[in-house]
PDB file of C-alpha atoms in Angstrom:
ATOM      1  CA  MET Y1432      12.537  28.699  83.840  1.00  0.00           C
ATOM      2  CA  ARG Y1433      12.341  25.826  86.273  1.00  0.00           C
ATOM      3  CA  THR Y1434      13.422  25.129  89.832  1.00  0.00           C
ATOM      4  CA  LEU Y1435      16.550  22.986  90.037  1.00  0.00           C
ATOM      5  CA  GLY Y1436      16.749  22.869  93.826  1.00  0.00           C
ATOM      6  CA  THR Y1437      19.337  24.376  96.138  1.00  0.00           C
ATOM      7  CA  ILE Y1438      22.333  25.736  94.253  1.00  0.00           C
ATOM      8  CA  ASN Y1439      25.683  24.042  94.911  1.00  0.00           C
ATOM      9  CA  GLN Y1440      27.752  24.636  91.781  1.00  0.00           C
ATOM     10  CA  PHE Y1441      27.455  27.238  89.034  1.00  0.00           C
ATOM     11  CA  LEU Y1442      30.023  27.623  86.237  1.00  0.00           C
ATOM     12  CA  GLY Y1443      32.763  26.220  88.444  1.00  0.00           C
ATOM     13  CA  ILE Y1444      31.811  28.370  91.436  1.00  0.00           C
ATOM     14  CA  THR Y1445      30.900  26.605  94.663  1.00  0.00           C
ATOM     15  CA  VAL Y1446      27.990  28.160  96.551  1.00  0.00           C
ATOM     16  CA  LEU Y1447      27.978  27.488 100.292  1.00  0.00           C
ATOM     17  CA  PRO Y1448      25.103  28.483 102.587  1.00  0.00           C
ATOM     18  CA  THR Y1449      26.188  30.306 105.742  1.00  0.00           C
ATOM     19  CA  SER Y1450      24.403  31.691 108.786  1.00  0.00           C
ATOM     20  CA  THR Y1451      24.195  35.133 107.135  1.00  0.00           C
ATOM     21  CA  GLY Y1452      23.686  34.266 103.455  1.00  0.00           C
ATOM     22  CA  LEU Y1453      25.918  32.597 100.889  1.00  0.00           C
ATOM     23  CA  LEU Y1454      29.635  32.203 100.261  1.00  0.00           C
ATOM     24  CA  LEU Y1455      31.002  31.975  96.725  1.00  0.00           C
ATOM     25  CA  GLN Y1456      34.392  30.327  96.303  1.00  0.00           C
ATOM     26  CA  GLN Y1457      36.570  28.605  93.683  1.00  0.00           C
ATOM     27  CA  THR Y1458      38.880  26.493  95.822  1.00  0.00           C
ATOM     28  CA  ARG Y1459      38.942  23.525  93.441  1.00  0.00           C
ATOM     29  CA  TYR Y1460      39.642  25.759  90.453  1.00  0.00           C
ATOM     30  CA  ALA Y1461      42.452  27.511  92.341  1.00  0.00           C
ATOM     31  CA  GLU Y1462      43.990  24.124  93.157  1.00  0.00           C
ATOM     32  CA  GLU Y1463      43.956  23.241  89.460  1.00  0.00           C
ATOM     33  CA  ILE Y1464      45.780  26.484  88.608  1.00  0.00           C
ATOM     34  CA  LEU Y1465      48.470  25.778  91.209  1.00  0.00           C
ATOM     35  CA  ALA Y1466      48.867  22.224  89.913  1.00  0.00           C
ATOM     36  CA  ARG Y1467      49.212  23.441  86.325  1.00  0.00           C
ATOM     37  CA  ALA Y1468      51.961  25.837  87.400  1.00  0.00           C
ATOM     38  CA  GLY Y1469      53.703  23.168  89.486  1.00  0.00           C
ATOM     39  CA  MET Y1470      53.317  25.220  92.670  1.00  0.00           C
ATOM     40  CA  THR Y1471      51.042  23.003  94.753  1.00  0.00           C
ATOM     41  CA  ASN Y1472      53.589  22.875  97.578  1.00  0.00           C
ATOM     42  CA  SER Y1473      54.804  26.461  97.270  1.00  0.00           C
ATOM     43  CA  LYS Y1474      55.452  28.617 100.328  1.00  0.00           C
ATOM     44  CA  PRO Y1475      52.628  31.149 100.944  1.00  0.00           C
ATOM     45  CA  VAL Y1476      53.224  34.919 101.106  1.00  0.00           C
ATOM     46  CA  SER Y1477      51.129  37.640 102.744  1.00  0.00           C
ATOM     47  CA  THR Y1478      50.502  39.812  99.648  1.00  0.00           C
ATOM     48  CA  PRO Y1479      50.243  39.060  95.910  1.00  0.00           C
ATOM     49  CA  SER Y1480      52.664  41.844  94.970  1.00  0.00           C
ATOM     50  CA  ILE Y1481      55.422  43.997  96.397  1.00  0.00           C
ATOM     51  CA  PRO Y1482      55.264  47.805  96.491  1.00  0.00           C
ATOM     52  CA  LYS Y1483      56.295  49.203  93.118  1.00  0.00           C
ATOM     53  CA  ALA Y1484      59.022  51.291  94.721  1.00  0.00           C
ATOM     54  CA  VAL Y1485      61.075  48.156  95.371  1.00  0.00           C
ATOM     55  CA  ALA Y1486      59.930  46.001  92.461  1.00  0.00           C
ATOM     56  CA  GLU Y1487      62.672  44.795  90.139  1.00  0.00           C
ATOM     57  CA  ASN Y1488      62.356  44.693  86.350  1.00  0.00           C
ATOM     58  CA  SER Y1489      64.221  42.418  83.984  1.00  0.00           C
ATOM     59  CA  SER Y1490      64.952  42.868  80.282  1.00  0.00           C
ATOM     60  CA  GLU Y1491      65.314  39.103  79.796  1.00  0.00           C
ATOM     61  CA  GLN Y1492      62.376  37.478  78.025  1.00  0.00           C
ATOM     62  CA  PHE Y1493      60.645  34.538  79.688  1.00  0.00           C
ATOM     63  CA  GLY Y1494      61.344  31.278  77.874  1.00  0.00           C
ATOM     64  CA  ASN Y1495      57.808  29.843  77.986  1.00  0.00           C
ATOM     65  CA  PRO Y1496      55.347  32.646  77.200  1.00  0.00           C
ATOM     66  CA  LYS Y1497      52.578  30.109  76.468  1.00  0.00           C
ATOM     67  CA  LEU Y1498      52.641  28.894  80.077  1.00  0.00           C
ATOM     68  CA  TYR Y1499      52.549  32.485  81.308  1.00  0.00           C
ATOM     69  CA  ARG Y1500      49.486  33.254  79.187  1.00  0.00           C
ATOM     70  CA  GLN Y1501      47.698  30.069  80.251  1.00  0.00           C
ATOM     71  CA  ILE Y1502      48.156  30.777  83.956  1.00  0.00           C
ATOM     72  CA  VAL Y1503      47.221  34.454  83.680  1.00  0.00           C
ATOM     73  CA  GLY Y1504      44.162  33.576  81.603  1.00  0.00           C
ATOM     74  CA  ALA Y1505      43.066  31.084  84.255  1.00  0.00           C
ATOM     75  CA  LEU Y1506      43.602  33.648  87.012  1.00  0.00           C
ATOM     76  CA  GLN Y1507      41.287  36.059  85.202  1.00  0.00           C
ATOM     77  CA  TYR Y1508      38.313  33.780  85.841  1.00  0.00           C
ATOM     78  CA  LEU Y1509      39.382  33.320  89.450  1.00  0.00           C
ATOM     79  CA  THR Y1510      38.860  37.060  90.042  1.00  0.00           C
ATOM     80  CA  VAL Y1511      35.101  36.435  89.715  1.00  0.00           C
ATOM     81  CA  THR Y1512      35.136  35.574  93.427  1.00  0.00           C
ATOM     82  CA  ARG Y1513      38.543  36.992  94.391  1.00  0.00           C
ATOM     83  CA  PRO Y1514      38.556  40.803  94.118  1.00  0.00           C
ATOM     84  CA  ASP Y1515      41.822  40.858  96.077  1.00  0.00           C
ATOM     85  CA  LEU Y1516      43.546  39.444  92.972  1.00  0.00           C
ATOM     86  CA  SER Y1517      42.014  41.900  90.488  1.00  0.00           C
ATOM     87  CA  TYR Y1518      44.802  44.490  90.487  1.00  0.00           C
ATOM     88  CA  VAL Y1519      47.739  42.086  90.230  1.00  0.00           C
ATOM     89  CA  VAL Y1520      46.017  39.971  87.565  1.00  0.00           C
ATOM     90  CA  ASN Y1521      45.273  43.126  85.587  1.00  0.00           C
ATOM     91  CA  ARG Y1522      48.979  44.034  85.747  1.00  0.00           C
ATOM     92  CA  ALA Y1523      49.969  40.523  84.683  1.00  0.00           C
ATOM     93  CA  CYS Y1524      47.587  40.657  81.716  1.00  0.00           C
ATOM     94  CA  GLN Y1525      49.333  43.764  80.411  1.00  0.00           C
ATOM     95  CA  GLN Y1526      52.511  41.712  79.877  1.00  0.00           C
ATOM     96  CA  MET Y1527      50.954  38.762  78.048  1.00  0.00           C
ATOM     97  CA  HIS Y1528      52.254  39.826  74.623  1.00  0.00           C
ATOM     98  CA  GLN Y1529      55.910  39.588  75.674  1.00  0.00           C
ATOM     99  CA  PRO Y1530      56.430  38.410  79.268  1.00  0.00           C
ATOM    100  CA  MET Y1531      59.819  38.947  80.870  1.00  0.00           C
ATOM    101  CA  VAL Y1532      61.500  36.859  83.547  1.00  0.00           C
ATOM    102  CA  SER Y1533      60.536  39.489  86.134  1.00  0.00           C
ATOM    103  CA  ASP Y1534      56.904  39.205  85.006  1.00  0.00           C
ATOM    104  CA  PHE Y1535      56.933  35.460  85.626  1.00  0.00           C
ATOM    105  CA  GLU Y1536      58.511  36.011  89.035  1.00  0.00           C
ATOM    106  CA  ALA Y1537      55.671  38.407  89.831  1.00  0.00           C
ATOM    107  CA  LEU Y1538      53.202  35.784  88.607  1.00  0.00           C
ATOM    108  CA  LYS Y1539      54.737  33.182  90.913  1.00  0.00           C
ATOM    109  CA  ARG Y1540      54.241  35.548  93.833  1.00  0.00           C
ATOM    110  CA  ILE Y1541      50.539  35.788  92.945  1.00  0.00           C
ATOM    111  CA  LEU Y1542      50.339  31.989  92.991  1.00  0.00           C
ATOM    112  CA  ARG Y1543      52.147  31.817  96.336  1.00  0.00           C
ATOM    113  CA  TYR Y1544      49.633  34.282  97.765  1.00  0.00           C
ATOM    114  CA  LEU Y1545      46.843  32.153  96.309  1.00  0.00           C
ATOM    115  CA  GLN Y1546      48.332  29.093  97.995  1.00  0.00           C
ATOM    116  CA  GLY Y1547      47.931  30.734 101.400  1.00  0.00           C
ATOM    117  CA  THR Y1548      44.411  32.066 100.739  1.00  0.00           C
ATOM    118  CA  ILE Y1549      42.938  29.215  98.735  1.00  0.00           C
ATOM    119  CA  GLN Y1550      39.964  28.858 101.107  1.00  0.00           C
ATOM    120  CA  HIS Y1551      38.878  32.483 100.746  1.00  0.00           C
ATOM    121  CA  GLY Y1552      35.563  33.356  99.136  1.00  0.00           C
ATOM    122  CA  LEU Y1553      33.107  36.150  98.435  1.00  0.00           C
ATOM    123  CA  PRO Y1554      30.305  36.540 101.019  1.00  0.00           C
ATOM    124  CA  ILE Y1555      26.799  37.475  99.880  1.00  0.00           C
ATOM    125  CA  ASN Y1556      24.491  38.766 102.605  1.00  0.00           C
ATOM    126  CA  GLY Y1557      20.869  39.853 102.456  1.00  0.00           C
ATOM    127  CA  ASP Y1558      21.070  42.541 105.118  1.00  0.00           C
ATOM    128  CA  SER Y1559      20.359  45.529 102.882  1.00  0.00           C
ATOM    129  CA  LEU Y1560      19.523  46.426  99.282  1.00  0.00           C
ATOM    130  CA  VAL Y1561      20.998  49.942  99.269  1.00  0.00           C
ATOM    131  CA  LEU Y1562      23.652  50.529  96.608  1.00  0.00           C
ATOM    132  CA  LYS Y1563      26.866  52.412  97.442  1.00  0.00           C
ATOM    133  CA  SER Y1564      30.170  52.806  95.624  1.00  0.00           C
ATOM    134  CA  TYR Y1565      33.857  53.533  96.200  1.00  0.00           C
ATOM    135  CA  VAL Y1566      36.187  54.867  93.509  1.00  0.00           C
ATOM    136  CA  ASP Y1567      39.887  55.634  93.379  1.00  0.00           C
ATOM    137  CA  SER Y1568      42.681  56.200  90.869  1.00  0.00           C
ATOM    138  CA  ASP Y1569      46.455  55.884  90.914  1.00  0.00           C
ATOM    139  CA  TRP Y1570      47.671  58.947  89.053  1.00  0.00           C
ATOM    140  CA  ALA Y1571      50.429  58.178  86.513  1.00  0.00           C
ATOM    141  CA  GLY Y1572      51.036  54.906  88.311  1.00  0.00           C
ATOM    142  CA  ASP Y1573      52.335  53.042  85.257  1.00  0.00           C
ATOM    143  CA  HIS Y1574      56.017  53.931  84.896  1.00  0.00           C
ATOM    144  CA  THR Y1575      56.050  52.712  81.282  1.00  0.00           C
ATOM    145  CA  ASP Y1576      53.465  55.053  79.756  1.00  0.00           C
ATOM    146  CA  ARG Y1577      52.423  57.165  82.785  1.00  0.00           C
ATOM    147  CA  LYS Y1578      48.765  56.248  82.430  1.00  0.00           C
ATOM    148  CA  SER Y1579      46.617  56.085  85.537  1.00  0.00           C
ATOM    149  CA  THR Y1580      44.648  53.136  86.876  1.00  0.00           C
ATOM    150  CA  THR Y1581      40.938  53.304  87.684  1.00  0.00           C
ATOM    151  CA  GLY Y1582      39.574  51.127  90.460  1.00  0.00           C
ATOM    152  CA  PHE Y1583      36.068  50.959  91.860  1.00  0.00           C
ATOM    153  CA  CYS Y1584      33.768  48.633  93.776  1.00  0.00           C
ATOM    154  CA  ASN Y1585      30.017  48.618  94.309  1.00  0.00           C
ATOM    155  CA  PHE Y1586      28.207  47.244  97.348  1.00  0.00           C
ATOM    156  CA  LEU Y1587      24.595  46.211  97.794  1.00  0.00           C
ATOM    157  CA  GLY Y1588      24.312  46.600 101.519  1.00  0.00           C
ATOM    158  CA  THR Y1589      27.452  44.879 102.808  1.00  0.00           C
ATOM    159  CA  SER Y1590      27.746  42.560  99.805  1.00  0.00           C
ATOM    160  CA  LEU Y1591      30.302  43.340  97.112  1.00  0.00           C
ATOM    161  CA  VAL Y1592      28.456  42.948  93.790  1.00  0.00           C
ATOM    162  CA  SER Y1593      30.781  44.469  91.186  1.00  0.00           C
ATOM    163  CA  TRP Y1594      34.313  45.815  90.885  1.00  0.00           C
ATOM    164  CA  SER Y1595      36.757  46.847  88.209  1.00  0.00           C
ATOM    165  CA  VAL Y1596      40.449  47.527  87.624  1.00  0.00           C
ATOM    166  CA  LYS Y1597      41.316  49.235  84.354  1.00  0.00           C
ATOM    167  CA  LYS Y1598      44.132  51.339  82.968  1.00  0.00           C
ATOM    168  CA  GLN Y1599      42.830  54.661  81.679  1.00  0.00           C
ATOM    169  CA  THR Y1600      43.011  55.156  77.922  1.00  0.00           C
ATOM    170  CA  THR Y1601      44.503  58.656  78.075  1.00  0.00           C
ATOM    171  CA  ILE Y1602      47.249  60.244  80.152  1.00  0.00           C
ATOM    172  CA  ALA Y1603      45.815  62.419  82.910  1.00  0.00           C
ATOM    173  CA  ARG Y1604      47.604  65.731  83.447  1.00  0.00           C
ATOM    174  CA  SER Y1605      46.683  65.906  87.126  1.00  0.00           C
ATOM    175  CA  SER Y1606      45.431  63.694  89.934  1.00  0.00           C
ATOM    176  CA  THR Y1607      42.103  65.528  89.721  1.00  0.00           C
ATOM    177  CA  GLU Y1608      41.697  64.599  86.077  1.00  0.00           C
ATOM    178  CA  ALA Y1609      42.619  60.963  86.771  1.00  0.00           C
ATOM    179  CA  GLU Y1610      40.111  60.821  89.626  1.00  0.00           C
ATOM    180  CA  TYR Y1611      37.461  62.478  87.508  1.00  0.00           C
ATOM    181  CA  GLN Y1612      37.876  59.890  84.745  1.00  0.00           C
ATOM    182  CA  ALA Y1613      37.506  57.204  87.414  1.00  0.00           C
ATOM    183  CA  ILE Y1614      34.302  58.820  88.710  1.00  0.00           C
ATOM    184  CA  ALA Y1615      32.886  58.896  85.174  1.00  0.00           C
ATOM    185  CA  SER Y1616      33.642  55.165  84.764  1.00  0.00           C
ATOM    186  CA  VAL Y1617      31.987  54.100  88.008  1.00  0.00           C
ATOM    187  CA  THR Y1618      29.018  56.382  87.327  1.00  0.00           C
ATOM    188  CA  MET Y1619      28.236  54.408  84.167  1.00  0.00           C
ATOM    189  CA  GLU Y1620      28.342  51.196  86.216  1.00  0.00           C
ATOM    190  CA  ILE Y1621      26.087  52.730  88.880  1.00  0.00           C
ATOM    191  CA  ILE Y1622      23.498  53.759  86.284  1.00  0.00           C
ATOM    192  CA  TRP Y1623      23.422  50.215  84.889  1.00  0.00           C
ATOM    193  CA  LEU Y1624      23.137  48.669  88.374  1.00  0.00           C
ATOM    194  CA  ARG Y1625      20.324  51.032  89.330  1.00  0.00           C
ATOM    195  CA  GLN Y1626      18.415  50.098  86.167  1.00  0.00           C
ATOM    196  CA  LEU Y1627      18.986  46.386  86.811  1.00  0.00           C
ATOM    197  CA  LEU Y1628      17.842  46.652  90.421  1.00  0.00           C
ATOM    198  CA  ASN Y1629      14.767  48.560  89.301  1.00  0.00           C
ATOM    199  CA  GLU Y1630      13.843  45.724  86.916  1.00  0.00           C
ATOM    200  CA  LEU Y1631      14.289  43.254  89.788  1.00  0.00           C
ATOM    201  CA  GLY Y1632      11.916  45.243  91.984  1.00  0.00           C
ATOM    202  CA  CYS Y1633      14.611  46.804  94.186  1.00  0.00           C
ATOM    203  CA  SER Y1634      14.370  50.422  93.122  1.00  0.00           C
ATOM    204  CA  GLN Y1635      16.946  52.806  94.589  1.00  0.00           C
ATOM    205  CA  ILE Y1636      14.857  55.657  95.973  1.00  0.00           C
ATOM    206  CA  GLU Y1637      17.789  57.797  97.105  1.00  0.00           C
ATOM    207  CA  PRO Y1638      20.820  58.822  95.020  1.00  0.00           C
ATOM    208  CA  THR Y1639      23.633  56.283  95.174  1.00  0.00           C
ATOM    209  CA  LYS Y1640      26.420  57.455  97.475  1.00  0.00           C
ATOM    210  CA  LEU Y1641      29.767  57.506  95.697  1.00  0.00           C
ATOM    211  CA  TYR Y1642      32.819  57.812  97.947  1.00  0.00           C
ATOM    212  CA  CYS Y1643      35.939  59.520  96.618  1.00  0.00           C
ATOM    213  CA  ASP Y1644      39.080  60.682  98.455  1.00  0.00           C
ATOM    214  CA  ASN Y1645      39.979  63.552  96.100  1.00  0.00           C
ATOM    215  CA  THR Y1646      38.469  66.845  97.258  1.00  0.00           C
ATOM    216  CA  SER Y1647      39.328  68.646  93.998  1.00  0.00           C
ATOM    217  CA  ALA Y1648      37.437  66.092  91.919  1.00  0.00           C
ATOM    218  CA  ILE Y1649      34.428  66.355  94.248  1.00  0.00           C
ATOM    219  CA  ALA Y1650      34.458  70.157  93.982  1.00  0.00           C
ATOM    220  CA  LEU Y1651      34.672  69.914  90.198  1.00  0.00           C
ATOM    221  CA  ALA Y1652      31.766  67.466  90.104  1.00  0.00           C
ATOM    222  CA  ASN Y1653      29.513  69.716  92.188  1.00  0.00           C
ATOM    223  CA  ASN Y1654      30.534  73.115  90.804  1.00  0.00           C
ATOM    224  CA  PRO Y1655      28.846  73.984  87.493  1.00  0.00           C
ATOM    225  CA  VAL Y1656      31.221  76.892  86.838  1.00  0.00           C
ATOM    226  CA  TYR Y1657      33.283  76.478  83.672  1.00  0.00           C
ATOM    227  CA  HIS Y1658      37.038  76.214  84.198  1.00  0.00           C
ATOM    228  CA  ALA Y1659      39.459  76.782  81.316  1.00  0.00           C
ATOM    229  CA  ARG Y1660      42.001  74.437  82.904  1.00  0.00           C
ATOM    230  CA  THR Y1661      39.512  71.547  82.754  1.00  0.00           C
ATOM    231  CA  LYS Y1662      37.962  72.185  79.345  1.00  0.00           C
ATOM    232  CA  HIS Y1663      39.650  69.055  77.938  1.00  0.00           C
ATOM    233  CA  ILE Y1664      37.535  66.897  80.289  1.00  0.00           C
ATOM    234  CA  GLU Y1665      34.362  68.843  79.645  1.00  0.00           C
ATOM    235  CA  ILE Y1666      32.351  65.802  78.456  1.00  0.00           C
ATOM    236  CA  ASP Y1667      33.034  63.908  81.685  1.00  0.00           C
ATOM    237  CA  CYS Y1668      32.181  67.078  83.617  1.00  0.00           C
ATOM    238  CA  HIS Y1669      28.781  67.420  81.999  1.00  0.00           C
ATOM    239  CA  PHE Y1670      28.031  63.695  82.295  1.00  0.00           C
ATOM    240  CA  ILE Y1671      28.794  63.488  86.018  1.00  0.00           C
ATOM    241  CA  ARG Y1672      27.049  66.762  86.833  1.00  0.00           C
ATOM    242  CA  ASP Y1673      23.953  65.612  84.948  1.00  0.00           C
ATOM    243  CA  CYS Y1674      23.874  62.408  87.006  1.00  0.00           C
ATOM    244  CA  ILE Y1675      24.192  64.439  90.219  1.00  0.00           C
ATOM    245  CA  LYS Y1676      21.437  66.769  89.074  1.00  0.00           C
ATOM    246  CA  ASN Y1677      18.972  63.992  88.189  1.00  0.00           C
ATOM    247  CA  GLY Y1678      19.554  62.238  91.516  1.00  0.00           C
ATOM    248  CA  SER Y1679      21.423  59.163  90.295  1.00  0.00           C
ATOM    249  CA  ILE Y1680      24.544  59.739  92.397  1.00  0.00           C
ATOM    250  CA  GLN Y1681      25.885  61.831  95.255  1.00  0.00           C
ATOM    251  CA  VAL Y1682      29.649  62.232  95.489  1.00  0.00           C
ATOM    252  CA  HIS Y1683      30.958  62.199  99.061  1.00  0.00           C
ATOM    253  CA  TYR Y1684      34.432  62.620 100.499  1.00  0.00           C
ATOM    254  CA  ILE Y1685      36.022  59.708 102.307  1.00  0.00           C
ATOM    255  CA  SER Y1686      39.388  59.492 104.025  1.00  0.00           C
ATOM    256  CA  THR Y1687      42.106  57.689 102.092  1.00  0.00           C
ATOM    257  CA  GLN Y1688      42.457  55.314 105.053  1.00  0.00           C
ATOM    258  CA  ASP Y1689      38.823  54.233 104.613  1.00  0.00           C
ATOM    259  CA  GLN Y1690      38.891  54.106 100.813  1.00  0.00           C
ATOM    260  CA  LEU Y1691      38.156  50.463  99.918  1.00  0.00           C
ATOM    261  CA  ALA Y1692      38.859  51.041  96.216  1.00  0.00           C
ATOM    262  CA  ASP Y1693      42.504  51.664  97.131  1.00  0.00           C
ATOM    263  CA  LEU Y1694      42.935  47.889  96.825  1.00  0.00           C
ATOM    264  CA  PHE Y1695      42.196  48.055  93.086  1.00  0.00           C
ATOM    265  CA  THR Y1696      44.684  50.732  92.059  1.00  0.00           C
ATOM    266  CA  LYS Y1697      48.114  49.925  93.465  1.00  0.00           C
ATOM    267  CA  ALA Y1698      50.379  47.462  95.246  1.00  0.00           C
ATOM    268  CA  LEU Y1699      50.012  47.962  98.993  1.00  0.00           C
ATOM    269  CA  PRO Y1700      52.056  47.124 102.094  1.00  0.00           C
ATOM    270  CA  SER Y1701      51.025  43.980 103.924  1.00  0.00           C
ATOM    271  CA  THR Y1702      49.153  45.646 106.810  1.00  0.00           C
ATOM    272  CA  ARG Y1703      47.128  47.939 104.568  1.00  0.00           C
ATOM    273  CA  PHE Y1704      46.431  45.148 102.071  1.00  0.00           C
ATOM    274  CA  LYS Y1705      45.134  42.749 104.730  1.00  0.00           C
ATOM    275  CA  PHE Y1706      42.900  45.428 106.238  1.00  0.00           C
ATOM    276  CA  LEU Y1707      41.184  46.114 102.896  1.00  0.00           C
ATOM    277  CA  VAL Y1708      40.917  42.450 101.922  1.00  0.00           C
ATOM    278  CA  ASN Y1709      39.110  41.698 105.177  1.00  0.00           C
ATOM    279  CA  GLN Y1710      36.474  44.261 104.177  1.00  0.00           C
ATOM    280  CA  LEU Y1711      35.751  42.444 100.907  1.00  0.00           C
ATOM    281  CA  ILE Y1712      36.206  38.692 101.249  1.00  0.00           C
ATOM    282  CA  THR Y1713      36.307  36.075 103.982  1.00  0.00           C
ATOM    283  CA  ARG Y1714      37.894  32.738 104.712  1.00  0.00           C
ATOM    284  CA  ILE Y1715      35.706  29.642 104.688  1.00  0.00           C
ATOM    285  CA  ASP Y1716      34.933  28.420 108.175  1.00  0.00           C
ATOM    286  CA  SER Y1717      33.421  24.953 108.142  1.00  0.00           C
ATOM    287  CA  SER Y1718      31.582  25.629 111.396  1.00  0.00           C
ATOM    288  CA  ASP Y1719      29.803  28.566 109.759  1.00  0.00           C
ATOM    289  CA  CYS Y1720      28.697  26.662 106.661  1.00  0.00           C
ATOM    290  CA  ARG Y1721      25.458  24.732 106.811  1.00  0.00           C
ATOM    291  CA  GLY Y1722      25.750  21.413 105.030  1.00  0.00           C
ATOM    292  CA  TYR Y1723      29.417  21.915 104.095  1.00  0.00           C
TER     293      TYR Y1723
END
């Protein structure tokens, strides 16, 4: 290893020093995506998607699926610094094999949202090195196959360090089961992060706090009593309980209104979406950037 000086660019990501730490952003890359799609002068919108209750579907296939795949593929890398795009990009990726006209219209809305938030970035602060997590699931949220979506995010202090949006592989028979599968997924990520931090000399002395808004899933995680109605998720039960027992995690209840992982599981109204986004990312302010 060798010192290369102050970091400015890394794999297409611009690193800007701020008064509180660093700001990671991909403004130039986002501009290239908009130019490729011919939407440089598009009109911005407040959210990247509309609530699924009013979304319209089309049975007409999109005439240029290659363009659709190119844009969606490019947006995937943009989510490295834009967690607010993770859910909608995940949904767009699920239609890459055979995009419809309605899918491309949804993609254009993502790009219009990007146009209005092109200066946003991911702040990294050095205020604390304590790991905490938020997890949520959208039970049977996919109207096509009724599978649920898992969403979680992990913070090191106030800095968002990892997040995920993923459709569950099996159909959950209850919201508790869907939430429990989500808890199992984030627990694996927490274990890996704790091991990584330990190797970096930032050992997590206390169990990592995991915030969940489903009281039934929390009760199931903490209650070692065998339940016949949950025997089909027995492996996840034992795995999570073992992690609680050995002090890796502590599952806590959090109000749905304060659940940050809600952003990763469903399309949200504008007010709710903006509130959650402001907890995760920030807009670049030239007066706050040293040397920018």
